Amino acid sequence: MTSKALFQTTILAASLVCAMAFTKSVSAFEGLRVITNSEHAIGQLSKQEVVNLFMGGGSGYDLKPVELSHASHSRAAFNTMIVGLTEARIQSYWAQMRFSGRMKPPKMMQSEADVLAYLQRNEDVIAYISASYPVPEGMQVVYELKASANRL
C-alpha cells in the first residue's frame, strides 16, 4: 500500500469514527436550556441573542457566559445546534480573539452541576445545561432547544 493510500484510508477511518460518535451523541440529545440567575426581567432570548452572548457579540445584556468543558455532550450540542459551528471552528475563533486582545472566551466549568453551583453563587451569569437537569429555584430559562425539534 502506498503512503498516499494509507493516508487516505486513515483519514476515512478517522472520519467514520467521528461521524459515529457525533451520531451517538446527537441521537441521545435530550434538549438544552439556556438559563440565567439575573434578577432583571430578561424574558425569552432569540437564538441569535444567545449566540451573541456566548460568542462575544453585542447583545444588549450585561450577562457573563459560562460554558461546559470540551468533553461535554451538552457543549457539542450547543455548539452545533445553536452556534452552528464545530468545536474546532469555535476554538479557532477564540484563539484569534485572544491573540488580538479583543475578547476572552466564556468561563469554563467541568460539569453541569458545577455550572448550576456557579450560577447560584454569582449574579448576572448565563449558561446552558441539558434539559434533563432540573432548573433550580430562582433561575430563569431564557432559551430552550427541545429534543424533538432536532432529531436526525
Short mmCIF file of C-alpha atoms in Angstrom, two decimals:
data_model
loop_
_atom_site.label_atom_id
_atom_site.label_comp_id
_atom_site.label_asym_id
_atom_site.label_seq_id
_atom_site.Cartn_x
_atom_site.Cartn_y
_atom_site.Cartn_z
CA MET A 1 0.00 0.00 0.00
CA THR A 2 1.40 3.40 -0.93
CA SER A 3 1.77 6.15 1.62
CA LYS A 4 -0.94 8.15 -0.16
CA ALA A 5 -3.38 5.23 0.00
CA LEU A 6 -2.50 4.62 3.67
CA PHE A 7 -3.10 8.30 4.42
CA GLN A 8 -6.48 8.26 2.66
CA THR A 9 -7.51 5.08 4.49
CA THR A 10 -6.51 6.62 7.82
CA ILE A 11 -8.47 9.81 7.10
CA LEU A 12 -11.51 7.78 6.04
CA ALA A 13 -11.36 5.65 9.20
CA ALA A 14 -10.98 8.72 11.44
CA SER A 15 -13.92 10.42 9.70
CA LEU A 16 -16.07 7.35 10.19
CA VAL A 17 -15.25 7.17 13.90
CA CYS A 18 -16.04 10.89 14.34
CA ALA A 19 -19.32 10.55 12.46
CA MET A 20 -20.36 7.58 14.59
CA ALA A 21 -19.50 9.42 17.81
CA PHE A 22 -21.42 12.52 16.72
CA THR A 23 -24.46 10.47 15.67
CA LYS A 24 -24.48 8.71 19.03
CA SER A 25 -24.28 11.97 20.98
CA VAL A 26 -26.95 13.68 18.87
CA SER A 27 -29.28 10.68 18.98
CA ALA A 28 -29.05 10.79 22.79
CA PHE A 29 -29.78 14.53 22.75
CA GLU A 30 -32.37 15.44 25.36
CA GLY A 31 -32.61 19.15 24.64
CA LEU A 32 -30.85 22.20 26.03
CA ARG A 33 -31.85 25.06 28.28
CA VAL A 34 -30.10 28.40 28.47
CA ILE A 35 -30.57 29.74 31.97
CA THR A 36 -29.63 32.81 33.96
CA ASN A 37 -29.74 33.92 37.55
CA SER A 38 -30.21 37.54 36.67
CA GLU A 39 -32.55 39.46 38.93
CA HIS A 40 -33.51 41.59 35.94
CA ALA A 41 -36.55 40.56 33.93
CA ILE A 42 -34.96 39.33 30.72
CA GLY A 43 -37.75 37.30 29.19
CA GLN A 44 -37.10 34.95 26.30
CA LEU A 45 -33.98 35.42 24.17
CA SER A 46 -33.76 34.67 20.48
CA LYS A 47 -31.29 32.12 19.16
CA GLN A 48 -29.17 34.96 17.73
CA GLU A 49 -29.09 36.76 21.09
CA VAL A 50 -27.88 33.55 22.74
CA VAL A 51 -25.17 33.13 20.08
CA ASN A 52 -24.09 36.76 20.56
CA LEU A 53 -23.84 36.34 24.32
CA PHE A 54 -21.69 33.21 24.09
CA MET A 55 -19.55 34.32 21.13
CA GLY A 56 -18.80 37.83 22.38
CA GLY A 57 -21.11 39.74 20.06
CA GLY A 58 -23.20 42.68 21.12
CA SER A 59 -26.36 41.59 22.89
CA GLY A 60 -27.62 44.50 24.96
CA TYR A 61 -27.46 42.34 28.11
CA ASP A 62 -24.80 42.54 30.80
CA LEU A 63 -24.54 38.79 31.36
CA LYS A 64 -21.35 36.77 31.80
CA PRO A 65 -21.49 33.47 29.86
CA VAL A 66 -20.31 30.17 31.32
CA GLU A 67 -19.73 27.12 29.16
CA LEU A 68 -19.08 23.44 29.71
CA SER A 69 -15.80 21.61 29.14
CA HIS A 70 -14.78 20.30 25.73
CA ALA A 71 -15.75 16.72 26.67
CA SER A 72 -19.38 17.59 27.41
CA HIS A 73 -22.14 16.27 25.12
CA SER A 74 -24.22 19.33 26.01
CA ARG A 75 -21.39 21.56 24.80
CA ALA A 76 -21.19 19.68 21.49
CA ALA A 77 -24.95 20.01 21.05
CA PHE A 78 -24.90 23.72 21.96
CA ASN A 79 -22.06 24.46 19.55
CA THR A 80 -23.52 22.60 16.59
CA MET A 81 -27.25 23.19 17.07
CA ILE A 82 -27.28 26.72 18.45
CA VAL A 83 -24.00 28.40 17.50
CA GLY A 84 -23.77 26.44 14.25
CA LEU A 85 -20.02 25.79 14.41
CA THR A 86 -17.84 22.80 15.18
CA GLU A 87 -15.67 22.73 18.28
CA ALA A 88 -12.57 23.24 16.12
CA ARG A 89 -14.04 26.37 14.49
CA ILE A 90 -15.03 27.80 17.86
CA GLN A 91 -11.57 27.13 19.30
CA SER A 92 -10.01 28.84 16.27
CA TYR A 93 -12.30 31.85 16.71
CA TRP A 94 -11.40 32.24 20.40
CA ALA A 95 -7.69 31.81 19.65
CA GLN A 96 -7.92 34.71 17.20
CA MET A 97 -9.86 36.84 19.69
CA ARG A 98 -7.35 36.15 22.49
CA PHE A 99 -4.35 36.76 20.22
CA SER A 100 -5.72 40.07 19.01
CA GLY A 101 -6.62 41.09 22.58
CA ARG A 102 -10.25 41.73 21.64
CA MET A 103 -12.08 39.21 23.84
CA LYS A 104 -11.71 36.24 26.13
CA PRO A 105 -13.82 33.07 25.84
CA PRO A 106 -16.53 32.32 28.41
CA LYS A 107 -15.54 30.87 31.75
CA MET A 108 -15.42 27.06 31.52
CA MET A 109 -16.90 24.59 34.02
CA GLN A 110 -16.32 20.84 34.15
CA SER A 111 -19.90 19.69 34.69
CA GLU A 112 -23.48 20.87 34.67
CA ALA A 113 -23.55 20.53 38.45
CA ASP A 114 -20.57 22.95 38.60
CA VAL A 115 -22.41 25.34 36.26
CA LEU A 116 -25.51 25.35 38.47
CA ALA A 117 -23.45 25.88 41.63
CA TYR A 118 -21.60 28.78 39.95
CA LEU A 119 -24.87 30.37 38.84
CA GLN A 120 -26.22 30.17 42.38
CA ARG A 121 -23.13 31.94 43.77
CA ASN A 122 -22.70 34.64 41.10
CA GLU A 123 -25.04 37.30 39.74
CA ASP A 124 -25.77 38.06 36.10
CA VAL A 125 -24.40 34.81 34.70
CA ILE A 126 -25.83 32.89 31.74
CA ALA A 127 -25.15 29.23 30.93
CA TYR A 128 -26.56 26.22 29.10
CA ILE A 129 -27.43 22.86 30.58
CA SER A 130 -29.04 19.66 29.38
CA ALA A 131 -32.82 19.68 29.58
CA SER A 132 -32.53 16.57 31.75
CA TYR A 133 -31.25 18.75 34.62
CA PRO A 134 -33.94 20.42 36.73
CA VAL A 135 -33.77 24.22 36.77
CA PRO A 136 -33.15 25.38 40.36
CA GLU A 137 -35.48 27.83 42.01
CA GLY A 138 -34.51 31.41 41.26
CA MET A 139 -33.12 30.57 37.82
CA GLN A 140 -34.80 31.75 34.64
CA VAL A 141 -34.94 29.74 31.39
CA VAL A 142 -34.33 32.28 28.63
CA TYR A 143 -33.98 29.91 25.67
CA GLU A 144 -34.84 26.26 25.15
CA LEU A 145 -33.97 23.86 22.36
CA LYS A 146 -36.26 20.85 22.55
CA ALA A 147 -35.01 17.39 21.64
CA SER A 148 -37.92 16.55 19.35
CA ALA A 149 -37.14 19.51 17.08
CA ASN A 150 -33.61 18.32 16.32
CA ARG A 151 -33.71 14.55 15.91
CA LEU A 152 -31.78 13.09 13.00
#
